[in-house]
Every structure is written in structure tokens, then in C-alpha cells.
């Protein structure tokens, strides 16, 4: 199953905020069996969001979106998704109560912008947010799932762990994925590749090899999905360079 991560926000594009959400989501979703096809980061502009969304829907099974769910005018994600999937925004009393409780616990009073965040698409599943004021949404179109979450990391992580991953595991039968790291030192990447050429060519097609150079060492990552035989080959892979 293939998955795209779409991050929305000008602050990401100008380098003001590091996109730790995409990094964390990739780790968690790959761990349970998804192949991460692409990370895409776009500005808070309708056409940019739509272009990225159209591309994802043509190529993957699941799209995870973070960002753009705040109460201000530059937060367009909910508006764009609602329009894209042909829905309309309606008041959700459960979300309203969540927001009211959270605002009260923080010692503030509800204002109109807070109340507007209780408007959710009538054609989406609502993912309640116990840690913030912006709920998540779950759409489905032509067999593809599109999930939108807040960009605030701790809110996004809670939604992912508590709701999104359990629901995806319930919906899909996902393959096991295994990554095995091999560390080498004292040999350049090109020379290492030459020495390992025969071994690399003999690897089963189900195993993907990646060279990851860094100062003083080259890491080799072996990856496979699915069957136990490939796991055993990775687990027993050894090669000596003289």
C-alpha cells in the first residue's frame, strides 16, 4: 500500500519551521507496512493544495495531510478539502464541546473564531482532537483515503497513534517491512560498490539495497517486505571486504 504525506504551510517553505511531522509520520506508517511514495510541501494557497492533492490521489492509497486547520484566514485546508469532496460545513456539537472544554481549561473564553472550528464537512469522518481546537477529518474517494490533521506536532501525533493507525490497520492487511543496517568504515562509497557488485547482483529482487554515505563511513540499508525467506536473507547477510 502506498502513502503520500502532504505538508501545508508557508512557514515550512521559508525554513522558519522544520518539518518534523513528515519525518515522524514516515517512520510510524512505514513501520506498520506502508510504502511512503512522496513528501510534498506546499504553501497556504488553494491551487497549490489542489495540485498536490490531485497528484496524490492518482498514485497512492492513503494521503496524510498536516497543517492549515487553524482559525485564521491563511488556514485554507479544511475549506479546500470540503469543496474538493463536494461537501458543506456543518456544526458538530461534539467538537464544539471539545473546544469549549479546552478553551475553558486554559482560562479563556470562546470567541467566534474558536466557534468556527467546530464546523466540519458533512461528508467526512471527524477525528476529534483532545489536545487542541482543530479536529481532523477522514475522507474517502475512489478507494483512496485522505486524512487531514493539525500541524501542531503533539496534536498530530496523538491523532495518529490513537485513531488513524488503529483504523488503517483495521481497514488494510499490510505487509511486514524489515530494514537491516550494515555499517562500513574506511572505504569510499564507489570502491565499496565495486567490491559488493557480485553480492549485490545476487540479492533477491525482493530486497532493495541503498548506499548511505556519511563522513568516515558508508551505511548499507537492506529493505524487504512480505515473506520470511527474505527476512532470513537480510538477517544473515554478511560480506567481508579485503
Short mmCIF file of C-alpha atoms in Angstrom, two decimals:
data_model
loop_
_atom_site.label_atom_id
_atom_site.label_comp_id
_atom_site.label_asym_id
_atom_site.label_seq_id
_atom_site.Cartn_x
_atom_site.Cartn_y
_atom_site.Cartn_z
CA UNK A 1 0.00 0.00 0.00
CA UNK A 2 1.36 3.39 -1.00
CA UNK A 3 1.09 6.58 1.04
CA UNK A 4 1.86 10.25 0.46
CA UNK A 5 2.46 12.90 3.09
CA UNK A 6 1.31 16.41 2.19
CA UNK A 7 2.51 19.23 4.46
CA UNK A 8 0.86 22.63 4.17
CA UNK A 9 2.28 25.93 5.39
CA UNK A 10 4.38 28.85 4.23
CA UNK A 11 6.45 28.55 7.41
CA UNK A 12 7.77 25.20 6.17
CA UNK A 13 8.73 26.52 2.74
CA UNK A 14 10.68 29.51 4.01
CA UNK A 15 12.59 27.42 6.53
CA UNK A 16 11.02 29.06 9.56
CA UNK A 17 9.73 25.71 10.86
CA UNK A 18 11.42 22.33 10.46
CA UNK A 19 9.05 19.73 9.04
CA UNK A 20 9.37 17.15 11.80
CA UNK A 21 5.80 15.95 11.15
CA UNK A 22 6.67 14.33 7.81
CA UNK A 23 9.73 12.65 9.33
CA UNK A 24 7.77 11.22 12.25
CA UNK A 25 4.78 10.12 10.14
CA UNK A 26 7.07 8.34 7.69
CA UNK A 27 8.64 6.35 10.49
CA UNK A 28 5.33 5.35 12.04
CA UNK A 29 3.50 4.47 8.82
CA UNK A 30 6.41 2.62 7.24
CA UNK A 31 6.74 0.64 10.46
CA UNK A 32 3.22 -0.77 10.06
CA UNK A 33 3.65 -1.65 6.38
CA UNK A 34 3.03 1.39 4.17
CA UNK A 35 5.38 2.31 1.34
CA UNK A 36 5.96 6.07 1.57
CA UNK A 37 5.92 7.33 -2.01
CA UNK A 38 6.48 11.03 -1.56
CA UNK A 39 6.71 14.02 0.77
CA UNK A 40 5.17 17.18 -0.66
CA UNK A 41 5.23 20.61 0.96
CA UNK A 42 3.05 23.40 -0.42
CA UNK A 43 2.12 26.95 0.51
CA UNK A 44 -1.15 28.10 2.05
CA UNK A 45 -2.66 28.64 -1.40
CA UNK A 46 -5.71 26.88 -2.78
CA UNK A 47 -4.29 25.98 -6.19
CA UNK A 48 -1.06 24.60 -4.71
CA UNK A 49 -3.02 22.38 -2.32
CA UNK A 50 -5.33 21.14 -5.11
CA UNK A 51 -2.45 20.35 -7.46
CA UNK A 52 -0.67 18.29 -4.81
CA UNK A 53 -3.90 16.55 -3.82
CA UNK A 54 -4.75 15.60 -7.41
CA UNK A 55 -1.29 14.12 -7.90
CA UNK A 56 -1.53 12.07 -4.72
CA UNK A 57 -5.00 10.72 -5.46
CA UNK A 58 -3.79 9.36 -8.80
CA UNK A 59 -0.88 7.45 -7.28
CA UNK A 60 -1.46 6.26 -3.72
CA UNK A 61 -3.91 4.55 -1.41
CA UNK A 62 -3.64 6.95 1.53
CA UNK A 63 -2.84 10.67 1.76
CA UNK A 64 -1.91 12.19 5.11
CA UNK A 65 -2.19 15.97 5.27
CA UNK A 66 -0.87 18.16 8.08
CA UNK A 67 -1.33 21.87 8.60
CA UNK A 68 -3.71 24.64 7.58
CA UNK A 69 -6.51 23.86 10.05
CA UNK A 70 -6.18 26.93 12.27
CA UNK A 71 -8.90 29.54 12.74
CA UNK A 72 -7.28 32.35 10.72
CA UNK A 73 -7.78 33.41 7.11
CA UNK A 74 -4.49 31.92 5.92
CA UNK A 75 -5.58 28.42 7.03
CA UNK A 76 -7.33 27.01 3.96
CA UNK A 77 -7.01 23.23 4.22
CA UNK A 78 -10.48 22.48 5.58
CA UNK A 79 -12.18 24.82 3.11
CA UNK A 80 -10.29 23.30 0.17
CA UNK A 81 -10.97 19.70 1.19
CA UNK A 82 -14.66 20.31 1.85
CA UNK A 83 -15.09 21.88 -1.58
CA UNK A 84 -12.94 19.24 -3.30
CA UNK A 85 -15.01 16.35 -1.97
CA UNK A 86 -18.32 18.10 -2.65
CA UNK A 87 -19.43 18.63 0.91
CA UNK A 88 -20.51 21.52 3.09
CA UNK A 89 -19.53 22.65 6.57
CA UNK A 90 -21.92 21.92 9.43
CA UNK A 91 -21.73 22.48 13.16
CA UNK A 92 -20.59 19.43 15.14
CA UNK A 93 -21.71 19.57 18.76
CA UNK A 94 -19.14 17.08 20.00
CA UNK A 95 -16.32 19.13 18.50
CA UNK A 96 -17.86 22.32 19.87
CA UNK A 97 -17.87 20.85 23.36
CA UNK A 98 -14.26 19.69 22.95
CA UNK A 99 -13.22 23.22 22.03
CA UNK A 100 -15.28 24.79 24.80
CA UNK A 101 -13.71 22.47 27.36
CA UNK A 102 -10.17 23.09 26.14
CA UNK A 103 -10.56 26.88 25.99
CA UNK A 104 -12.07 26.88 29.47
CA UNK A 105 -9.24 24.75 30.89
CA UNK A 106 -6.78 27.30 29.53
CA UNK A 107 -8.60 30.14 31.24
CA UNK A 108 -10.02 31.80 28.11
CA UNK A 109 -13.48 32.44 26.74
CA UNK A 110 -14.78 31.13 23.42
CA UNK A 111 -14.65 33.66 20.59
CA UNK A 112 -16.15 33.50 17.09
CA UNK A 113 -13.01 32.05 15.53
CA UNK A 114 -12.98 29.27 18.10
CA UNK A 115 -16.63 28.51 17.37
CA UNK A 116 -15.94 28.31 13.63
CA UNK A 117 -13.51 25.46 14.25
CA UNK A 118 -16.49 23.31 15.25
CA UNK A 119 -17.65 23.45 11.62
CA UNK A 120 -16.78 20.15 9.92
CA UNK A 121 -17.53 18.65 6.47
CA UNK A 122 -20.82 16.77 6.32
CA UNK A 123 -19.25 14.07 4.11
CA UNK A 124 -16.19 13.27 6.23
CA UNK A 125 -15.49 11.28 9.34
CA UNK A 126 -14.46 13.59 12.18
CA UNK A 127 -11.30 12.82 14.15
CA UNK A 128 -11.72 14.50 17.50
CA UNK A 129 -8.80 16.45 18.92
CA UNK A 130 -8.37 16.10 22.67
CA UNK A 131 -5.30 18.37 22.71
CA UNK A 132 -6.27 21.31 20.51
CA UNK A 133 -9.12 23.16 18.86
CA UNK A 134 -8.83 21.83 15.28
CA UNK A 135 -10.43 18.43 14.59
CA UNK A 136 -9.08 16.10 11.95
CA UNK A 137 -11.08 14.76 9.01
CA UNK A 138 -11.15 11.45 7.12
CA UNK A 139 -12.39 11.44 3.50
CA UNK A 140 -12.61 8.57 1.02
CA UNK A 141 -12.77 8.89 -2.76
CA UNK A 142 -12.42 6.17 -5.40
CA UNK A 143 -10.73 3.84 -2.94
CA UNK A 144 -8.24 6.43 -1.66
CA UNK A 145 -8.28 7.71 1.92
CA UNK A 146 -7.43 11.36 2.58
CA UNK A 147 -6.79 12.28 6.20
CA UNK A 148 -6.24 15.84 7.40
CA UNK A 149 -4.64 16.64 10.76
CA UNK A 150 -3.43 19.75 12.60
CA UNK A 151 0.16 20.80 12.03
CA UNK A 152 0.86 21.10 15.76
CA UNK A 153 3.12 18.07 16.36
CA UNK A 154 1.74 16.81 19.67
CA UNK A 155 -1.84 17.11 18.41
CA UNK A 156 -0.97 15.30 15.18
CA UNK A 157 0.89 12.52 16.99
CA UNK A 158 -1.99 11.87 19.38
CA UNK A 159 -4.47 11.60 16.50
CA UNK A 160 -2.14 9.30 14.58
CA UNK A 161 -1.49 6.95 17.50
CA UNK A 162 -4.97 6.92 18.99
CA UNK A 163 -7.18 6.91 15.89
CA UNK A 164 -5.51 6.88 12.50
CA UNK A 165 -3.10 3.95 12.81
CA UNK A 166 -5.65 1.68 14.55
CA UNK A 167 -8.26 2.46 11.86
CA UNK A 168 -5.82 1.90 8.99
CA UNK A 169 -4.75 -1.42 10.47
CA UNK A 170 -8.39 -2.41 10.75
CA UNK A 171 -9.05 -1.48 7.12
CA UNK A 172 -5.93 -2.89 5.42
CA UNK A 173 -3.93 -6.08 5.63
CA UNK A 174 -0.41 -4.67 5.45
CA UNK A 175 2.86 -6.48 4.74
CA UNK A 176 5.68 -6.73 7.23
CA UNK A 177 8.56 -4.39 6.40
CA UNK A 178 12.10 -5.01 7.55
CA UNK A 179 15.12 -2.71 7.30
CA UNK A 180 18.57 -4.05 8.15
CA UNK A 181 21.53 -1.65 8.52
CA UNK A 182 25.14 -2.67 7.80
CA UNK A 183 27.92 -0.25 8.78
CA UNK A 184 31.24 0.04 6.95
CA UNK A 185 34.26 2.24 7.66
CA UNK A 186 37.42 3.26 5.85
CA UNK A 187 36.26 2.67 2.29
CA UNK A 188 34.66 5.19 -0.11
CA UNK A 189 31.17 4.60 -1.47
CA UNK A 190 32.33 3.97 -5.06
CA UNK A 191 35.02 1.49 -4.01
CA UNK A 192 32.57 -0.30 -1.71
CA UNK A 193 30.03 -0.60 -4.52
CA UNK A 194 32.65 -2.22 -6.75
CA UNK A 195 33.61 -4.74 -4.09
CA UNK A 196 29.99 -5.60 -3.41
CA UNK A 197 28.85 -5.73 -7.03
CA UNK A 198 28.65 -9.54 -7.29
CA UNK A 199 26.94 -9.86 -3.89
CA UNK A 200 24.51 -7.06 -4.78
CA UNK A 201 23.61 -8.70 -8.10
CA UNK A 202 22.88 -11.96 -6.31
CA UNK A 203 20.42 -10.42 -3.86
CA UNK A 204 16.78 -11.48 -4.41
CA UNK A 205 14.68 -8.95 -6.29
CA UNK A 206 12.54 -8.62 -3.16
CA UNK A 207 15.45 -6.96 -1.35
CA UNK A 208 16.33 -3.33 -2.04
CA UNK A 209 19.85 -2.08 -1.28
CA UNK A 210 20.66 1.56 -0.58
CA UNK A 211 24.09 3.15 -0.02
CA UNK A 212 24.04 5.91 2.61
CA UNK A 213 27.38 7.72 2.79
CA UNK A 214 28.37 9.97 5.69
CA UNK A 215 31.73 11.29 6.94
CA UNK A 216 34.02 8.35 7.70
CA UNK A 217 31.53 5.60 6.93
CA UNK A 218 29.05 4.18 4.46
CA UNK A 219 25.86 2.60 5.76
CA UNK A 220 24.07 -0.04 3.73
CA UNK A 221 20.33 -0.37 4.17
CA UNK A 222 18.67 -3.61 3.09
CA UNK A 223 14.88 -3.46 2.88
CA UNK A 224 12.24 -6.07 2.13
CA UNK A 225 8.55 -6.70 2.59
CA UNK A 226 6.40 -9.74 2.97
CA UNK A 227 7.85 -13.18 3.32
CA UNK A 228 10.02 -14.82 5.94
CA UNK A 229 12.64 -16.06 3.44
CA UNK A 230 13.61 -12.51 2.57
CA UNK A 231 13.81 -11.68 6.28
CA UNK A 232 16.21 -14.59 6.82
CA UNK A 233 18.41 -13.50 3.92
CA UNK A 234 18.66 -9.98 5.34
CA UNK A 235 19.28 -11.24 8.85
CA UNK A 236 22.16 -13.45 7.72
CA UNK A 237 23.75 -11.05 5.20
CA UNK A 238 27.49 -10.82 5.75
CA UNK A 239 30.27 -9.74 3.43
CA UNK A 240 33.96 -9.15 4.09
CA UNK A 241 35.93 -6.59 2.09
CA UNK A 242 39.67 -7.17 1.91
#
